[in-house]
Amino acid sequence: MDHTPAVAAALAEVGPRLRLLRTRRGLSLAALAEATGISKSTLSRLESGQRRPSLELLLPIAQAHRVALDELVGAPETGDPRVRLRPRQVNGRTVLPLTRQPGTLQAWKVIVPAAQSEPQPRVHEGYEWLYVLSGRLRLVIGDRETVLNTGEAAEFDTRLPHWFGSTGEHPVEILSILGRQGERMHVRARPRHAGVDGAGD
């Protein structure tokens, strides 16, 4: 079946979008296969572009990720220039994806509740930039800790154990941008008090 160039381009983007969504949520192919009932090999072929996406395959994947079907296929909204953000709950935090297409940079607006103030460090590939929109952000990278106030920013290599959250007083609202290894924005927060330094997620 022939497709117009626009449709063909949209279909070509489905695979990378599926892989990005799965890896962003920390799911293996085996785990997604178990959740959807689709074989691991079929999922792998979908993500690599070797298998053409179909409604029969995309519906259970959308249900497993709890996202709208058009988020998987990148269906454009016509006639209205407004960006319709779909907030979701991820590990108790409210997350609004700001980038709609797969790429080297992905951006989110994140609201961290006041109760999330105990560090739970993790590591993953990439380089992250944080900007505090409101509140105070507690940032831990390795054995270094700092507090970022509204209007302050930080950057760090996510291969280092890191965590960011509330100071425990109020919720904190941040802008998070995650890029591939090697990309840097050269913006750093400076410690305000002796003995406190670093930045973090």
PDB file of C-alpha atoms in Angstrom:
ATOM      1  CA  MET A   1       0.000   0.000   0.000  1.00  0.00           C
ATOM      2  CA  ASP A   2       1.442   3.376  -1.059  1.00  0.00           C
ATOM      3  CA  HIS A   3       1.516   6.324   1.337  1.00  0.00           C
ATOM      4  CA  THR A   4       1.909  10.034   0.796  1.00  0.00           C
ATOM      5  CA  PRO A   5       5.319  11.449   1.820  1.00  0.00           C
ATOM      6  CA  ALA A   6       3.771  12.984   4.964  1.00  0.00           C
ATOM      7  CA  VAL A   7       2.210   9.689   6.048  1.00  0.00           C
ATOM      8  CA  ALA A   8       5.381   7.754   5.249  1.00  0.00           C
ATOM      9  CA  ALA A   9       7.423  10.222   7.323  1.00  0.00           C
ATOM     10  CA  ALA A  10       4.987   9.915  10.241  1.00  0.00           C
ATOM     11  CA  LEU A  11       5.180   6.103  10.113  1.00  0.00           C
ATOM     12  CA  ALA A  12       8.978   6.233  10.030  1.00  0.00           C
ATOM     13  CA  GLU A  13       8.966   8.209  13.292  1.00  0.00           C
ATOM     14  CA  VAL A  14       6.799   5.711  15.183  1.00  0.00           C
ATOM     15  CA  GLY A  15       9.650   3.275  15.886  1.00  0.00           C
ATOM     16  CA  PRO A  16      12.026   5.814  17.484  1.00  0.00           C
ATOM     17  CA  ARG A  17       9.095   7.279  19.431  1.00  0.00           C
ATOM     18  CA  LEU A  18       8.163   3.846  20.810  1.00  0.00           C
ATOM     19  CA  ARG A  19      11.769   3.149  21.834  1.00  0.00           C
ATOM     20  CA  LEU A  20      12.106   6.553  23.498  1.00  0.00           C
ATOM     21  CA  LEU A  21       8.871   6.122  25.463  1.00  0.00           C
ATOM     22  CA  ARG A  22       9.839   2.643  26.629  1.00  0.00           C
ATOM     23  CA  THR A  23      13.401   3.557  27.674  1.00  0.00           C
ATOM     24  CA  ARG A  24      12.235   6.773  29.352  1.00  0.00           C
ATOM     25  CA  ARG A  25      10.001   4.639  31.560  1.00  0.00           C
ATOM     26  CA  GLY A  26      12.762   2.144  32.290  1.00  0.00           C
ATOM     27  CA  LEU A  27      10.999  -0.822  30.674  1.00  0.00           C
ATOM     28  CA  SER A  28      12.779  -3.694  28.963  1.00  0.00           C
ATOM     29  CA  LEU A  29      11.408  -5.267  25.797  1.00  0.00           C
ATOM     30  CA  ALA A  30      10.592  -8.369  27.827  1.00  0.00           C
ATOM     31  CA  ALA A  31       8.588  -6.374  30.379  1.00  0.00           C
ATOM     32  CA  LEU A  32       6.632  -4.574  27.664  1.00  0.00           C
ATOM     33  CA  ALA A  33       6.009  -7.868  25.874  1.00  0.00           C
ATOM     34  CA  GLU A  34       4.529  -9.291  29.066  1.00  0.00           C
ATOM     35  CA  ALA A  35       2.328  -6.221  29.577  1.00  0.00           C
ATOM     36  CA  THR A  36       1.017  -6.111  26.007  1.00  0.00           C
ATOM     37  CA  GLY A  37       0.941  -9.745  24.927  1.00  0.00           C
ATOM     38  CA  ILE A  38       3.052  -8.781  21.878  1.00  0.00           C
ATOM     39  CA  SER A  39       6.167 -10.838  21.320  1.00  0.00           C
ATOM     40  CA  LYS A  40       9.543  -9.337  22.180  1.00  0.00           C
ATOM     41  CA  SER A  41      10.739  -9.829  18.584  1.00  0.00           C
ATOM     42  CA  THR A  42       7.720  -7.981  17.174  1.00  0.00           C
ATOM     43  CA  LEU A  43       8.273  -5.072  19.563  1.00  0.00           C
ATOM     44  CA  SER A  44      11.936  -4.958  18.589  1.00  0.00           C
ATOM     45  CA  ARG A  45      11.056  -4.891  14.885  1.00  0.00           C
ATOM     46  CA  LEU A  46       8.502  -2.120  15.498  1.00  0.00           C
ATOM     47  CA  GLU A  47      11.092   0.030  17.246  1.00  0.00           C
ATOM     48  CA  SER A  48      13.701  -0.555  14.533  1.00  0.00           C
ATOM     49  CA  GLY A  49      11.238   0.220  11.730  1.00  0.00           C
ATOM     50  CA  GLN A  50      11.336  -3.316  10.320  1.00  0.00           C
ATOM     51  CA  ARG A  51       7.664  -3.880  11.193  1.00  0.00           C
ATOM     52  CA  ARG A  52       4.962  -1.474   9.994  1.00  0.00           C
ATOM     53  CA  PRO A  53       2.884  -0.128  12.918  1.00  0.00           C
ATOM     54  CA  SER A  54      -0.762  -1.113  12.963  1.00  0.00           C
ATOM     55  CA  LEU A  55      -3.707  -0.288  15.201  1.00  0.00           C
ATOM     56  CA  GLU A  56      -3.708  -3.862  16.488  1.00  0.00           C
ATOM     57  CA  LEU A  57      -0.141  -3.410  17.751  1.00  0.00           C
ATOM     58  CA  LEU A  58      -0.244   0.224  18.861  1.00  0.00           C
ATOM     59  CA  LEU A  59      -3.414   0.013  20.976  1.00  0.00           C
ATOM     60  CA  PRO A  60      -2.043  -2.409  23.595  1.00  0.00           C
ATOM     61  CA  ILE A  61       1.250  -0.493  23.678  1.00  0.00           C
ATOM     62  CA  ALA A  62      -0.605   2.789  24.319  1.00  0.00           C
ATOM     63  CA  GLN A  63      -2.626   1.091  27.056  1.00  0.00           C
ATOM     64  CA  ALA A  64       0.501  -0.342  28.682  1.00  0.00           C
ATOM     65  CA  HIS A  65       2.152   3.104  28.752  1.00  0.00           C
ATOM     66  CA  ARG A  66      -1.145   4.823  29.664  1.00  0.00           C
ATOM     67  CA  VAL A  67      -0.803   7.385  26.889  1.00  0.00           C
ATOM     68  CA  ALA A  68      -3.102   8.494  24.084  1.00  0.00           C
ATOM     69  CA  LEU A  69      -2.720   6.655  20.789  1.00  0.00           C
ATOM     70  CA  ASP A  70      -1.879   9.884  18.924  1.00  0.00           C
ATOM     71  CA  GLU A  71       1.146  10.332  21.194  1.00  0.00           C
ATOM     72  CA  LEU A  72       2.607   7.157  19.710  1.00  0.00           C
ATOM     73  CA  VAL A  73       2.043   8.191  16.108  1.00  0.00           C
ATOM     74  CA  GLY A  74       2.634  11.936  16.550  1.00  0.00           C
ATOM     75  CA  ALA A  75      -0.689  12.881  14.976  1.00  0.00           C
ATOM     76  CA  PRO A  76      -0.713  16.664  14.418  1.00  0.00           C
ATOM     77  CA  GLU A  77      -3.599  18.788  15.614  1.00  0.00           C
ATOM     78  CA  THR A  78      -4.748  21.022  12.786  1.00  0.00           C
ATOM     79  CA  GLY A  79      -6.460  24.397  12.953  1.00  0.00           C
ATOM     80  CA  ASP A  80      -5.307  25.201  16.488  1.00  0.00           C
ATOM     81  CA  PRO A  81      -1.763  26.456  17.228  1.00  0.00           C
ATOM     82  CA  ARG A  82      -2.019  25.766  20.954  1.00  0.00           C
ATOM     83  CA  VAL A  83       0.145  22.996  22.395  1.00  0.00           C
ATOM     84  CA  ARG A  84      -2.060  20.659  24.410  1.00  0.00           C
ATOM     85  CA  LEU A  85       0.058  19.359  27.255  1.00  0.00           C
ATOM     86  CA  ARG A  86      -0.975  16.054  28.801  1.00  0.00           C
ATOM     87  CA  PRO A  87       0.321  15.916  32.368  1.00  0.00           C
ATOM     88  CA  ARG A  88       0.990  12.475  33.798  1.00  0.00           C
ATOM     89  CA  GLN A  89       2.025  11.113  37.159  1.00  0.00           C
ATOM     90  CA  VAL A  90       5.492   9.550  37.220  1.00  0.00           C
ATOM     91  CA  ASN A  91       6.807   8.253  40.552  1.00  0.00           C
ATOM     92  CA  GLY A  92       4.498  10.623  42.412  1.00  0.00           C
ATOM     93  CA  ARG A  93       5.564  13.666  40.387  1.00  0.00           C
ATOM     94  CA  THR A  94       3.517  15.620  37.863  1.00  0.00           C
ATOM     95  CA  VAL A  95       5.342  15.572  34.512  1.00  0.00           C
ATOM     96  CA  LEU A  96       4.422  17.550  31.395  1.00  0.00           C
ATOM     97  CA  PRO A  97       6.417  16.610  28.270  1.00  0.00           C
ATOM     98  CA  LEU A  98       7.346  19.766  26.332  1.00  0.00           C
ATOM     99  CA  THR A  99       8.976  18.065  23.347  1.00  0.00           C
ATOM    100  CA  ARG A 100       6.675  16.133  21.044  1.00  0.00           C
ATOM    101  CA  GLN A 101       9.154  14.509  18.674  1.00  0.00           C
ATOM    102  CA  PRO A 102      12.045  12.103  19.320  1.00  0.00           C
ATOM    103  CA  GLY A 103      15.431  13.803  19.192  1.00  0.00           C
ATOM    104  CA  THR A 104      18.703  14.442  20.963  1.00  0.00           C
ATOM    105  CA  LEU A 105      17.075  16.794  23.477  1.00  0.00           C
ATOM    106  CA  GLN A 106      13.918  16.099  25.490  1.00  0.00           C
ATOM    107  CA  ALA A 107      12.304  18.648  27.800  1.00  0.00           C
ATOM    108  CA  TRP A 108       9.817  18.319  30.643  1.00  0.00           C
ATOM    109  CA  LYS A 109       8.139  20.534  33.179  1.00  0.00           C
ATOM    110  CA  VAL A 110       8.155  18.708  36.507  1.00  0.00           C
ATOM    111  CA  ILE A 111       6.301  19.460  39.740  1.00  0.00           C
ATOM    112  CA  VAL A 112       7.816  17.702  42.751  1.00  0.00           C
ATOM    113  CA  PRO A 113       5.611  17.459  45.872  1.00  0.00           C
ATOM    114  CA  ALA A 114       6.981  18.658  49.201  1.00  0.00           C
ATOM    115  CA  ALA A 115       6.930  15.106  50.565  1.00  0.00           C
ATOM    116  CA  GLN A 116       9.611  13.960  48.100  1.00  0.00           C
ATOM    117  CA  SER A 117      12.593  15.192  50.068  1.00  0.00           C
ATOM    118  CA  GLU A 118      14.588  12.009  50.764  1.00  0.00           C
ATOM    119  CA  PRO A 119      17.336  11.262  48.214  1.00  0.00           C
ATOM    120  CA  GLN A 120      17.043   8.125  46.082  1.00  0.00           C
ATOM    121  CA  PRO A 121      20.070   8.404  43.765  1.00  0.00           C
ATOM    122  CA  ARG A 122      20.062   6.750  40.345  1.00  0.00           C
ATOM    123  CA  VAL A 123      22.245   6.692  37.226  1.00  0.00           C
ATOM    124  CA  HIS A 124      21.482   6.600  33.489  1.00  0.00           C
ATOM    125  CA  GLU A 125      22.950   7.717  30.186  1.00  0.00           C
ATOM    126  CA  GLY A 126      22.712  11.392  29.273  1.00  0.00           C
ATOM    127  CA  TYR A 127      23.379  14.934  30.402  1.00  0.00           C
ATOM    128  CA  GLU A 128      20.725  16.916  32.261  1.00  0.00           C
ATOM    129  CA  TRP A 129      19.969  20.591  32.782  1.00  0.00           C
ATOM    130  CA  LEU A 130      17.603  21.856  35.467  1.00  0.00           C
ATOM    131  CA  TYR A 131      16.037  25.290  35.896  1.00  0.00           C
ATOM    132  CA  VAL A 132      13.968  26.087  38.986  1.00  0.00           C
ATOM    133  CA  LEU A 133      10.712  27.817  38.030  1.00  0.00           C
ATOM    134  CA  SER A 134       9.397  28.094  41.596  1.00  0.00           C
ATOM    135  CA  GLY A 135      10.269  26.788  45.041  1.00  0.00           C
ATOM    136  CA  ARG A 136      13.578  25.408  46.289  1.00  0.00           C
ATOM    137  CA  LEU A 137      15.197  22.316  44.781  1.00  0.00           C
ATOM    138  CA  ARG A 138      17.392  19.934  46.748  1.00  0.00           C
ATOM    139  CA  LEU A 139      20.036  18.514  44.421  1.00  0.00           C
ATOM    140  CA  VAL A 140      22.374  15.602  45.208  1.00  0.00           C
ATOM    141  CA  ILE A 141      25.188  14.423  42.918  1.00  0.00           C
ATOM    142  CA  GLY A 142      27.424  11.726  44.359  1.00  0.00           C
ATOM    143  CA  ASP A 143      28.394  12.924  47.829  1.00  0.00           C
ATOM    144  CA  ARG A 144      27.773  16.609  46.998  1.00  0.00           C
ATOM    145  CA  GLU A 145      24.575  18.447  47.767  1.00  0.00           C
ATOM    146  CA  THR A 146      23.207  21.926  47.075  1.00  0.00           C
ATOM    147  CA  VAL A 147      19.914  23.804  47.176  1.00  0.00           C
ATOM    148  CA  LEU A 148      18.788  25.737  44.101  1.00  0.00           C
ATOM    149  CA  ASN A 149      16.398  28.652  44.518  1.00  0.00           C
ATOM    150  CA  THR A 150      13.897  30.034  42.011  1.00  0.00           C
ATOM    151  CA  GLY A 151      15.706  31.243  38.889  1.00  0.00           C
ATOM    152  CA  GLU A 152      18.830  29.117  39.431  1.00  0.00           C
ATOM    153  CA  ALA A 153      20.035  26.384  37.064  1.00  0.00           C
ATOM    154  CA  ALA A 154      22.357  23.388  37.169  1.00  0.00           C
ATOM    155  CA  GLU A 155      23.816  20.817  34.777  1.00  0.00           C
ATOM    156  CA  PHE A 156      25.365  17.417  35.378  1.00  0.00           C
ATOM    157  CA  ASP A 157      26.379  14.094  33.881  1.00  0.00           C
ATOM    158  CA  THR A 158      23.600  11.590  34.648  1.00  0.00           C
ATOM    159  CA  ARG A 159      26.099   8.704  34.739  1.00  0.00           C
ATOM    160  CA  LEU A 160      26.930   9.985  38.245  1.00  0.00           C
ATOM    161  CA  PRO A 161      24.575   8.928  41.070  1.00  0.00           C
ATOM    162  CA  HIS A 162      22.107  11.803  41.305  1.00  0.00           C
ATOM    163  CA  TRP A 163      18.737  12.836  42.702  1.00  0.00           C
ATOM    164  CA  PHE A 164      16.669  16.003  42.900  1.00  0.00           C
ATOM    165  CA  GLY A 165      13.587  16.786  44.945  1.00  0.00           C
ATOM    166  CA  SER A 166      11.966  19.147  47.389  1.00  0.00           C
ATOM    167  CA  THR A 167      13.663  20.588  50.452  1.00  0.00           C
ATOM    168  CA  GLY A 168      10.596  19.383  52.366  1.00  0.00           C
ATOM    169  CA  GLU A 169       9.054  22.824  52.802  1.00  0.00           C
ATOM    170  CA  HIS A 170       6.996  23.325  49.641  1.00  0.00           C
ATOM    171  CA  PRO A 171       6.513  21.743  46.208  1.00  0.00           C
ATOM    172  CA  VAL A 172       9.119  22.729  43.632  1.00  0.00           C
ATOM    173  CA  GLU A 173       8.486  23.337  39.931  1.00  0.00           C
ATOM    174  CA  ILE A 174      11.338  22.821  37.482  1.00  0.00           C
ATOM    175  CA  LEU A 175      12.216  22.676  33.804  1.00  0.00           C
ATOM    176  CA  SER A 176      14.265  19.571  32.969  1.00  0.00           C
ATOM    177  CA  ILE A 177      16.167  19.063  29.694  1.00  0.00           C
ATOM    178  CA  LEU A 178      17.870  15.736  29.034  1.00  0.00           C
ATOM    179  CA  GLY A 179      20.399  15.404  26.229  1.00  0.00           C
ATOM    180  CA  ARG A 180      22.738  12.728  24.977  1.00  0.00           C
ATOM    181  CA  GLN A 181      26.214  12.304  26.402  1.00  0.00           C
ATOM    182  CA  GLY A 182      28.610  15.101  25.495  1.00  0.00           C
ATOM    183  CA  GLU A 183      26.036  17.888  25.030  1.00  0.00           C
ATOM    184  CA  ARG A 184      26.399  20.719  27.548  1.00  0.00           C
ATOM    185  CA  MET A 185      24.736  24.070  28.102  1.00  0.00           C
ATOM    186  CA  HIS A 186      27.514  25.492  30.298  1.00  0.00           C
ATOM    187  CA  VAL A 187      25.122  26.839  32.922  1.00  0.00           C
ATOM    188  CA  ARG A 188      25.927  26.074  36.540  1.00  0.00           C
ATOM    189  CA  ALA A 189      24.511  26.971  39.910  1.00  0.00           C
ATOM    190  CA  ARG A 190      27.032  28.385  42.356  1.00  0.00           C
ATOM    191  CA  PRO A 191      26.941  27.333  46.026  1.00  0.00           C
ATOM    192  CA  ARG A 192      25.812  30.124  48.311  1.00  0.00           C
ATOM    193  CA  HIS A 193      27.243  28.808  51.558  1.00  0.00           C
ATOM    194  CA  ALA A 194      30.570  27.355  52.502  1.00  0.00           C
ATOM    195  CA  GLY A 195      30.594  23.583  52.539  1.00  0.00           C
ATOM    196  CA  VAL A 196      27.642  23.233  50.171  1.00  0.00           C
ATOM    197  CA  ASP A 197      28.382  22.731  46.520  1.00  0.00           C
ATOM    198  CA  GLY A 198      27.343  20.852  43.395  1.00  0.00           C
ATOM    199  CA  ALA A 199      24.033  20.570  41.599  1.00  0.00           C
ATOM    200  CA  GLY A 200      21.606  17.586  41.038  1.00  0.00           C
ATOM    201  CA  ASP A 201      18.478  15.432  40.024  1.00  0.00           C
TER     202      ASP A 201
END
